PDB file of C-alpha atoms in Angstrom:
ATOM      1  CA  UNK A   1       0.000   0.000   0.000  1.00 43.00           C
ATOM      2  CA  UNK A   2       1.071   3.941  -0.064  1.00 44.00           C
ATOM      3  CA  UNK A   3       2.356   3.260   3.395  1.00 46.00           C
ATOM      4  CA  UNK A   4       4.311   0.650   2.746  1.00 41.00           C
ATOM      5  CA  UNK A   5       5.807   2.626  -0.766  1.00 43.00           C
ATOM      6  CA  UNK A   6       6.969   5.285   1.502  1.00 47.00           C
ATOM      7  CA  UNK A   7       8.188   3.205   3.962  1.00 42.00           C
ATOM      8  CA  UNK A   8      10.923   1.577   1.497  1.00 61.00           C
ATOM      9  CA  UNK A   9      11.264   4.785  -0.487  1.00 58.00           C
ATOM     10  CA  UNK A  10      12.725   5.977   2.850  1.00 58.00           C
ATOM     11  CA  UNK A  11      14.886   3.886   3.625  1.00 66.00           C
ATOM     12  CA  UNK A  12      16.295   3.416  -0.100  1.00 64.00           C
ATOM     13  CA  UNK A  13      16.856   6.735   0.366  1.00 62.00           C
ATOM     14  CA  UNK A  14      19.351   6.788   3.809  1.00 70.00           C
ATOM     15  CA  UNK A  15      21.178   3.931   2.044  1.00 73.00           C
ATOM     16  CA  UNK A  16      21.606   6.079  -0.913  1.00 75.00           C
ATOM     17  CA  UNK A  17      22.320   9.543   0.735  1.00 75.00           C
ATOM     18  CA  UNK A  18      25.873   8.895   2.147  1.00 77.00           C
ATOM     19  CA  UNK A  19      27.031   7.746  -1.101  1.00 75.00           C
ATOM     20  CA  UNK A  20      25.614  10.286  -3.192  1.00 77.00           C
ATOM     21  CA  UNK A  21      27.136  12.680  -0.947  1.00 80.00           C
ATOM     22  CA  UNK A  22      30.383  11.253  -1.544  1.00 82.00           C
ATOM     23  CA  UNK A  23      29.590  11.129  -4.944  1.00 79.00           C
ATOM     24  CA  UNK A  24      28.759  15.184  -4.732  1.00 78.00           C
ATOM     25  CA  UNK A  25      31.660  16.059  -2.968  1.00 76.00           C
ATOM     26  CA  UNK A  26      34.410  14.121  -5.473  1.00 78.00           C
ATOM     27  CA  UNK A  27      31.874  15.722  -8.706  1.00 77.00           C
ATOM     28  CA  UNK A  28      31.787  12.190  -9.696  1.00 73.00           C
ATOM     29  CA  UNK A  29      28.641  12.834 -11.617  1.00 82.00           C
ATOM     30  CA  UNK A  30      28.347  13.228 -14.935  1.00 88.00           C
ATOM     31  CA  UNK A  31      25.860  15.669 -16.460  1.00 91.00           C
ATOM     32  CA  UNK A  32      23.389  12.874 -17.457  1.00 93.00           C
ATOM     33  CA  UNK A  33      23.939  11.424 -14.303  1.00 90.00           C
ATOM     34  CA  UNK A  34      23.391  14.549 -12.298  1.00 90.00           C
ATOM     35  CA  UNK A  35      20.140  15.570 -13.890  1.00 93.00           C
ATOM     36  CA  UNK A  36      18.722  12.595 -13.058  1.00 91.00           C
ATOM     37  CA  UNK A  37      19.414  12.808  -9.647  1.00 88.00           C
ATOM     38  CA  UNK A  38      17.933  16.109  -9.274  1.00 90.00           C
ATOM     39  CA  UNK A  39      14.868  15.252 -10.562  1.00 91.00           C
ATOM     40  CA  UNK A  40      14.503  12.310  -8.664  1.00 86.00           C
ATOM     41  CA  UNK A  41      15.550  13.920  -5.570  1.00 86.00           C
ATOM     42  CA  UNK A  42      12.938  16.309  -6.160  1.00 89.00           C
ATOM     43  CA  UNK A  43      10.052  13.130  -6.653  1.00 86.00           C
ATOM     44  CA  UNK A  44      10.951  11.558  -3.732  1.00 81.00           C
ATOM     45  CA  UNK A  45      11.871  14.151  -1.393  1.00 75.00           C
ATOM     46  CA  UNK A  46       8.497  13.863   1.088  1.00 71.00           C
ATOM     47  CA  UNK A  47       9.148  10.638   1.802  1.00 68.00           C
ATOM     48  CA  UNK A  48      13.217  10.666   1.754  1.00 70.00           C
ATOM     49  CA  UNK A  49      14.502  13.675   3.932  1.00 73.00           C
ATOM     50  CA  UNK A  50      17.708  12.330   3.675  1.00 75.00           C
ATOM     51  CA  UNK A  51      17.908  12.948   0.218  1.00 74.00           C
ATOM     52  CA  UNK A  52      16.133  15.878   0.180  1.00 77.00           C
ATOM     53  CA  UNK A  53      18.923  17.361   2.268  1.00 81.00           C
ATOM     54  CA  UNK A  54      21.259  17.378  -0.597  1.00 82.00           C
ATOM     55  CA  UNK A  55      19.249  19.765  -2.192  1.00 86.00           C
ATOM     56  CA  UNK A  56      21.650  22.682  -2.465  1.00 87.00           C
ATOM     57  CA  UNK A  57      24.754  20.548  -3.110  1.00 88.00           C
ATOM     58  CA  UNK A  58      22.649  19.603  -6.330  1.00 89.00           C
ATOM     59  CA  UNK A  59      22.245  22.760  -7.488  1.00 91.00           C
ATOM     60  CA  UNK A  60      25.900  24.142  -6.325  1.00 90.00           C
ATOM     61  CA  UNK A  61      26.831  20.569  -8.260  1.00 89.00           C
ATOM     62  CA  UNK A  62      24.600  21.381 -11.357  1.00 91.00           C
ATOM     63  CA  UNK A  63      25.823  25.031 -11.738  1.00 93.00           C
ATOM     64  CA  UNK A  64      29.047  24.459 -14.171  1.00 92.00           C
ATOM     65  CA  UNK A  65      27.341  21.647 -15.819  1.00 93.00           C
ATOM     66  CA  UNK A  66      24.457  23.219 -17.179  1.00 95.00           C
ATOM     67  CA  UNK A  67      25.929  24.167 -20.526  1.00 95.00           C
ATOM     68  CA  UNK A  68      27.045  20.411 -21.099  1.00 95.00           C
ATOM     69  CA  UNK A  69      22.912  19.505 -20.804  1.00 96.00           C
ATOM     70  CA  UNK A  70      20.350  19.326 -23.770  1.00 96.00           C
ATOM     71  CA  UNK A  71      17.312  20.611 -23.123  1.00 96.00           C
ATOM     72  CA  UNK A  72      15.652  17.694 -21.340  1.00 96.00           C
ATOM     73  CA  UNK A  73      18.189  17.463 -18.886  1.00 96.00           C
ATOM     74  CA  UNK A  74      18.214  21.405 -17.813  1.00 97.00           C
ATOM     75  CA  UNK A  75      14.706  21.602 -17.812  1.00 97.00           C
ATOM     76  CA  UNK A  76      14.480  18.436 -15.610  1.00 96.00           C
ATOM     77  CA  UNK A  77      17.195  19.765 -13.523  1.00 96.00           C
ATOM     78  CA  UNK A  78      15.676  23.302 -13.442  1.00 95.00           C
ATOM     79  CA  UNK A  79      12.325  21.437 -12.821  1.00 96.00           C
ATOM     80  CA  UNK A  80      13.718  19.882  -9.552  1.00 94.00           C
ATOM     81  CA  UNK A  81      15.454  23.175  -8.185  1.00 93.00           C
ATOM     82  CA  UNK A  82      12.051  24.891  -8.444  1.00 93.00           C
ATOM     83  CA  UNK A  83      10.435  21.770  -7.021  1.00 92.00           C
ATOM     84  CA  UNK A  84      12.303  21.342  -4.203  1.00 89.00           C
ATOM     85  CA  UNK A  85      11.703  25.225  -2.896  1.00 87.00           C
ATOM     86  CA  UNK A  86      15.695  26.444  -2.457  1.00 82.00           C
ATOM     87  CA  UNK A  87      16.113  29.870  -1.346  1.00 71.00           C
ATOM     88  CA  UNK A  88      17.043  32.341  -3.860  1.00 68.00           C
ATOM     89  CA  UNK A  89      20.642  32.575  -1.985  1.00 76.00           C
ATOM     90  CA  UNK A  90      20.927  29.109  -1.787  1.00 80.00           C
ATOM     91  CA  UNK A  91      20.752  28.115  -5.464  1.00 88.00           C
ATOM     92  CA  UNK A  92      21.851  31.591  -6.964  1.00 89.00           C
ATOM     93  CA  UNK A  93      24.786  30.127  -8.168  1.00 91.00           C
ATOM     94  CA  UNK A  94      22.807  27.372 -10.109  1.00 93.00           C
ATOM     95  CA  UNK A  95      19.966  29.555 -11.551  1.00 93.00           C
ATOM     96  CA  UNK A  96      22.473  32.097 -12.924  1.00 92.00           C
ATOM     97  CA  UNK A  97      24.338  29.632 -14.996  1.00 94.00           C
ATOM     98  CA  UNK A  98      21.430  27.776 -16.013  1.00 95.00           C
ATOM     99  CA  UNK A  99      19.843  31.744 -17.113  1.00 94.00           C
ATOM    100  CA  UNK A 100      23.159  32.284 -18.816  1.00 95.00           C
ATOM    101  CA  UNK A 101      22.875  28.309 -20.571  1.00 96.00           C
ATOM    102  CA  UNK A 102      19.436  28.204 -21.828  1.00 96.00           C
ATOM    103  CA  UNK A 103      19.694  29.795 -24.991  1.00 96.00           C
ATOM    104  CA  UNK A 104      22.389  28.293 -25.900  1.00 96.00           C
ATOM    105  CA  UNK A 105      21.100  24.574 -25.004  1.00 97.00           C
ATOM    106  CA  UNK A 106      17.749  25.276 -26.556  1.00 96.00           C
ATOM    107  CA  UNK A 107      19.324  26.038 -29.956  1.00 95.00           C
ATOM    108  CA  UNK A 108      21.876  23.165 -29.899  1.00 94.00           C
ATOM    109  CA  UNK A 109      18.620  20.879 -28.776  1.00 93.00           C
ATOM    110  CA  UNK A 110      16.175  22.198 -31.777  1.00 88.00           C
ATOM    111  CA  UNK A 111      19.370  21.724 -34.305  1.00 86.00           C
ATOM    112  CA  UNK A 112      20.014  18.552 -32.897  1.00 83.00           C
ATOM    113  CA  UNK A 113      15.974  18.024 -33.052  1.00 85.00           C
ATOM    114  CA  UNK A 114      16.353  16.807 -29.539  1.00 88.00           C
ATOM    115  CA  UNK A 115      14.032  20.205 -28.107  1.00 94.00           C
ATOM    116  CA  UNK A 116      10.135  19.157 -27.198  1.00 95.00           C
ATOM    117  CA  UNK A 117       7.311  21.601 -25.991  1.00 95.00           C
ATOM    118  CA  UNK A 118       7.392  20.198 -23.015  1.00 96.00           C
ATOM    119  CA  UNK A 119      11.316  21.102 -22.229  1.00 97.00           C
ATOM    120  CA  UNK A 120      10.412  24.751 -23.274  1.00 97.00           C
ATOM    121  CA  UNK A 121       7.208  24.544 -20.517  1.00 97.00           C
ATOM    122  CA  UNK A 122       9.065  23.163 -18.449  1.00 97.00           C
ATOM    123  CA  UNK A 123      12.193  26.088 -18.431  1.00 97.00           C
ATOM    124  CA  UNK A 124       9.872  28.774 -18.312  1.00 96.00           C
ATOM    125  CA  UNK A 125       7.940  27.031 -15.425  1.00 96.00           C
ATOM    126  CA  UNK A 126      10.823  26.626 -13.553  1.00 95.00           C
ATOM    127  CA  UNK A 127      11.756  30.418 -13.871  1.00 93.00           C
ATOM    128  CA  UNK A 128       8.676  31.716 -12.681  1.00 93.00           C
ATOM    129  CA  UNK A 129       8.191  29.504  -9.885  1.00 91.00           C
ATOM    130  CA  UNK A 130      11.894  30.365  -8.792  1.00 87.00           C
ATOM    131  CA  UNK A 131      11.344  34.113  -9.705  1.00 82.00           C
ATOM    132  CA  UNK A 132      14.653  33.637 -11.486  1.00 74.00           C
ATOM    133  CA  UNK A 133      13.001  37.020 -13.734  1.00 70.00           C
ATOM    134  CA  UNK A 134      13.790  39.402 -10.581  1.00 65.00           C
ATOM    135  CA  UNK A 135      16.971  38.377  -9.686  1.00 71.00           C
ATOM    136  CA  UNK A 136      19.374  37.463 -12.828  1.00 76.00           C
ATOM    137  CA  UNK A 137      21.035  39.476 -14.988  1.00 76.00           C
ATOM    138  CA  UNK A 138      20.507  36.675 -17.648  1.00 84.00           C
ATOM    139  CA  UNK A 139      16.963  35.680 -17.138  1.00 87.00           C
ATOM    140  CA  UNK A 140      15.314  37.921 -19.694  1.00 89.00           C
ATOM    141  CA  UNK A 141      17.624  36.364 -22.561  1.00 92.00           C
ATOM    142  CA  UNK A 142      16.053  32.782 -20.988  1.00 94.00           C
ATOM    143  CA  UNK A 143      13.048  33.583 -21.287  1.00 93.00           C
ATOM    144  CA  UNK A 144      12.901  35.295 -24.807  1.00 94.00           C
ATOM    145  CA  UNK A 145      14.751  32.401 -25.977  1.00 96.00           C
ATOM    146  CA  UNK A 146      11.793  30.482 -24.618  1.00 96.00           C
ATOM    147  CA  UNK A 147       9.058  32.636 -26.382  1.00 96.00           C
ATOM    148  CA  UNK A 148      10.801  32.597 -29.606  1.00 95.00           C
ATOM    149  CA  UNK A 149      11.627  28.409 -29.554  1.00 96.00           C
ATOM    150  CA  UNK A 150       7.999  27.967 -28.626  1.00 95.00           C
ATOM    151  CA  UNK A 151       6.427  30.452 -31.342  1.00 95.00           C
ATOM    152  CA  UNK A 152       8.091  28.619 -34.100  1.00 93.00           C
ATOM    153  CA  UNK A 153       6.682  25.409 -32.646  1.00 93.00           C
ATOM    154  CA  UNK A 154       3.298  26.445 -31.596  1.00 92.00           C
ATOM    155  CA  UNK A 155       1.545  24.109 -33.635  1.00 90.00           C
ATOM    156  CA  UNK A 156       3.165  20.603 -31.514  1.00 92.00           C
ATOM    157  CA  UNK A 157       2.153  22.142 -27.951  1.00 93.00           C
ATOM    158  CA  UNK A 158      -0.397  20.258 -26.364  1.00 91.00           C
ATOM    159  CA  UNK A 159      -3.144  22.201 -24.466  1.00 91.00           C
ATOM    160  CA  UNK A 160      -1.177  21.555 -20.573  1.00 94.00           C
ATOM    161  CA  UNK A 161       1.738  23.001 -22.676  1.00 95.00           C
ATOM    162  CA  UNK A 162       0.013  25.884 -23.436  1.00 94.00           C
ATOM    163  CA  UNK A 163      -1.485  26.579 -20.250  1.00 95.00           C
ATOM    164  CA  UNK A 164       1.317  26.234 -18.104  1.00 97.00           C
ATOM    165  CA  UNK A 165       3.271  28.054 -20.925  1.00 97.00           C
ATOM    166  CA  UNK A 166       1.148  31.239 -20.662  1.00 96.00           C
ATOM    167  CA  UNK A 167       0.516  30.863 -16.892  1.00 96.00           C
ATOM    168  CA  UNK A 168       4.524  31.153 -16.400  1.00 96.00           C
ATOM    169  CA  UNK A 169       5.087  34.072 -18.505  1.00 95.00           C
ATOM    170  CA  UNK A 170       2.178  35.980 -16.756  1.00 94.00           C
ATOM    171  CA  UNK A 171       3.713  35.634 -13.294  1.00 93.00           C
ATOM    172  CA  UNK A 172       6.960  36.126 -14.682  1.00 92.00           C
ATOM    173  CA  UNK A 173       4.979  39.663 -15.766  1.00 90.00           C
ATOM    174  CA  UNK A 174       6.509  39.230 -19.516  1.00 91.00           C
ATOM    175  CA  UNK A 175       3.858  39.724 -22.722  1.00 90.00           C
ATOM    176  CA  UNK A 176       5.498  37.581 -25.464  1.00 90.00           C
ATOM    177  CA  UNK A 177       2.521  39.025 -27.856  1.00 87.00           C
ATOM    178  CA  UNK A 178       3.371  36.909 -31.216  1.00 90.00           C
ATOM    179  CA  UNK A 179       3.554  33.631 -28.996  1.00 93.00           C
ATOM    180  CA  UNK A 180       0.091  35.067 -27.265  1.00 92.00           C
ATOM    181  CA  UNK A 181      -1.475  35.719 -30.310  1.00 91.00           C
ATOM    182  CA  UNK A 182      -0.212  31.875 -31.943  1.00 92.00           C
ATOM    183  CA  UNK A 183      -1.444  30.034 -28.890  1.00 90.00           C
ATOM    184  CA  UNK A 184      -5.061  31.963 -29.247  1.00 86.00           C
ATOM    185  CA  UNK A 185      -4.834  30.694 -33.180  1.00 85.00           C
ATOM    186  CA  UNK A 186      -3.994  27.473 -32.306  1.00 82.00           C
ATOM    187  CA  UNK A 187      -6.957  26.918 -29.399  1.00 78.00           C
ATOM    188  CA  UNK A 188      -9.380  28.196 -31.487  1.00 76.00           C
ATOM    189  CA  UNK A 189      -8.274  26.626 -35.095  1.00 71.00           C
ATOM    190  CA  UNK A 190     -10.354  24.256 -37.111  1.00 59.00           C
ATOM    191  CA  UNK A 191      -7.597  22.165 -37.986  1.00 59.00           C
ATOM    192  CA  UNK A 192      -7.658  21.087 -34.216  1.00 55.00           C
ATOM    193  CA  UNK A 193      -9.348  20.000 -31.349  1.00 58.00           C
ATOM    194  CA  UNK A 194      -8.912  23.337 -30.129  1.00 57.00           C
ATOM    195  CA  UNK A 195     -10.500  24.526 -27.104  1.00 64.00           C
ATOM    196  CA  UNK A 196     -12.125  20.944 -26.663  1.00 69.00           C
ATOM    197  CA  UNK A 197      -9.170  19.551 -25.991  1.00 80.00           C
ATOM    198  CA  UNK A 198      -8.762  21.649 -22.792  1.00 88.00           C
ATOM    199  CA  UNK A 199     -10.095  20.380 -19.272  1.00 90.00           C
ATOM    200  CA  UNK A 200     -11.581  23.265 -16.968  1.00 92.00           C
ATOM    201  CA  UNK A 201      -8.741  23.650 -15.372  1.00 94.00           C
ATOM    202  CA  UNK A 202      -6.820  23.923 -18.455  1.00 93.00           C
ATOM    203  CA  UNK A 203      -9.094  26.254 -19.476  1.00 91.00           C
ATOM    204  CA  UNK A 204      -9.234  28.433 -16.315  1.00 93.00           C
ATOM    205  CA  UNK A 205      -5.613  28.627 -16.506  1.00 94.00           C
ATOM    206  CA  UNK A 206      -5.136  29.593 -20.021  1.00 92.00           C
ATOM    207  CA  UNK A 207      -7.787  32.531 -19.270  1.00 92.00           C
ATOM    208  CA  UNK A 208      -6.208  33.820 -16.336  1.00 94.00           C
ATOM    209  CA  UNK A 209      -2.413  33.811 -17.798  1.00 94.00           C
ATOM    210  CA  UNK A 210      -4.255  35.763 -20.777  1.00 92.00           C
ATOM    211  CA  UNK A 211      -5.926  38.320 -18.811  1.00 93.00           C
ATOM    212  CA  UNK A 212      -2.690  39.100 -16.889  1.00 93.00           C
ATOM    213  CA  UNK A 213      -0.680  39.333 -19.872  1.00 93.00           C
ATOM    214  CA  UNK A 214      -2.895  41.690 -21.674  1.00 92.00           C
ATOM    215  CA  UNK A 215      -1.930  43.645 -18.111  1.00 91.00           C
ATOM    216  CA  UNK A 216       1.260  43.621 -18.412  1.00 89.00           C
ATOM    217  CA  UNK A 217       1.091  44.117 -22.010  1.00 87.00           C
ATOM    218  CA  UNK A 218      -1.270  47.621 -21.283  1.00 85.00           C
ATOM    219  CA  UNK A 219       1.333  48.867 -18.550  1.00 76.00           C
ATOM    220  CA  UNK A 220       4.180  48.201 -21.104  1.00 73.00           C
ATOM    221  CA  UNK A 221       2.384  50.796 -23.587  1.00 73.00           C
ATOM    222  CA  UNK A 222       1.316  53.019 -21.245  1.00 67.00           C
ATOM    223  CA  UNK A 223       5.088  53.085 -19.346  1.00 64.00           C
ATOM    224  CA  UNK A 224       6.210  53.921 -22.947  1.00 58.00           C
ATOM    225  CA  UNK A 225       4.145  56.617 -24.081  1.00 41.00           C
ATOM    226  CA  UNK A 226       5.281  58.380 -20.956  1.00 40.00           C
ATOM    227  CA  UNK A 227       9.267  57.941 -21.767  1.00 36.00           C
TER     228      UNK A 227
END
């Protein structure tokens, strides 16, 4: 049962810790390897404390390896930083390489035709959940690269895509208005399911993320017409 599952998950878990410290602390990880790790850490960190204590030596870990990744393994690994609720101070060092990285990995991915939709969600999600936007110097050139990866591939997001898409760029207060304007097109086109293939809550989110951008998108003009 559940119980039982947690049970053994712990105690996997404070077998494995001591040895993936060890592991940590030599850098005996590869990038593959590391990624991984992170987002497993990050799965199984309510019911493995142990594990979930190496937390920031992950990130401090993942920080000069992020421009080895493709684009599933940052995003995983960005994934499981945001997941696992790190301090800004305590991962600075890993979101301000991986800021610096990400447009570099996500055009090496697409060339390599290694990039999904779901790597670009998952970035952007990542950001916005770690507020990476306020703090970086490098985060803006993330998150265009995002926007501009995703408009060209609008047509292969799947409605979750496109919510969570939209709902990170609203609380990370950006208005990417082409990518806006392709996800509208591509909810309400004939040549797809469009809005029927959104549950309510898909649908809820998609709305709200729209109605904040078209905030942010209003205070942007206004801000300039005063300049």
């Amino acid at each position: 049962d559940t119980r039982h599952g947690r049970w053994s998950v712990g105690r996997v878990g404070r077998k494995l810790a001591p040895r993936l410290a060890k592991e940590l602390e030599s850098e005996g990880l590869g990038h593959r390897s590391l990624s991984n790790v992170c987002w497993a850490v990050a799965k199984l960190s309510s019911a493995a404390p142990e594990l979930e204590s190496l937390s920031v030596s992950l990130a401090l870990a993942g920080a000069p390896r992020t421009f080895e990744m493709n684009s599933q393994g940052l995003s995983n690994t960005c994934w499981a930083v945001a997941a696992l609720q790190l301090v800004t101070t305590e991962a600075a060092d890993f979101w301000r390489a991986a800021c610096y990285a990400c447009p570099f990995v996500i055009a090496t991915s697409q060339s390599s035709e290694e990039l999904l939709p779901q790597h670009l969600t998952t970035l952007v999600w990542a950001m916005a959940v770690a507020r990476a936007e306020d703090t970086f110097e490098h985060a803006g050139d993330a998150s265009d690269a995002v926007a501009q990866q995703a408009a060209s591939s609008y047509r292969e997001f799947s409605p979750q895509n496109i919510a969570m898409t939209l709902w990170a760029f609203a609380k990370l207060s950006q208005a990417p208005e082409p990518l806006v304007f392709l996800f509208q097109r591509q909810a309400c086109s004939d040549d797809s399911d469009g809005l029927k293939g959104f549950d309510a809550m898909q649908i809820s989110t998609t709305v709200w993320a729209m109605a904040r951008i078209a905030e942010v998108s209003k205070h942007a003009a206004k801000q300039g017409m005063f300049r």
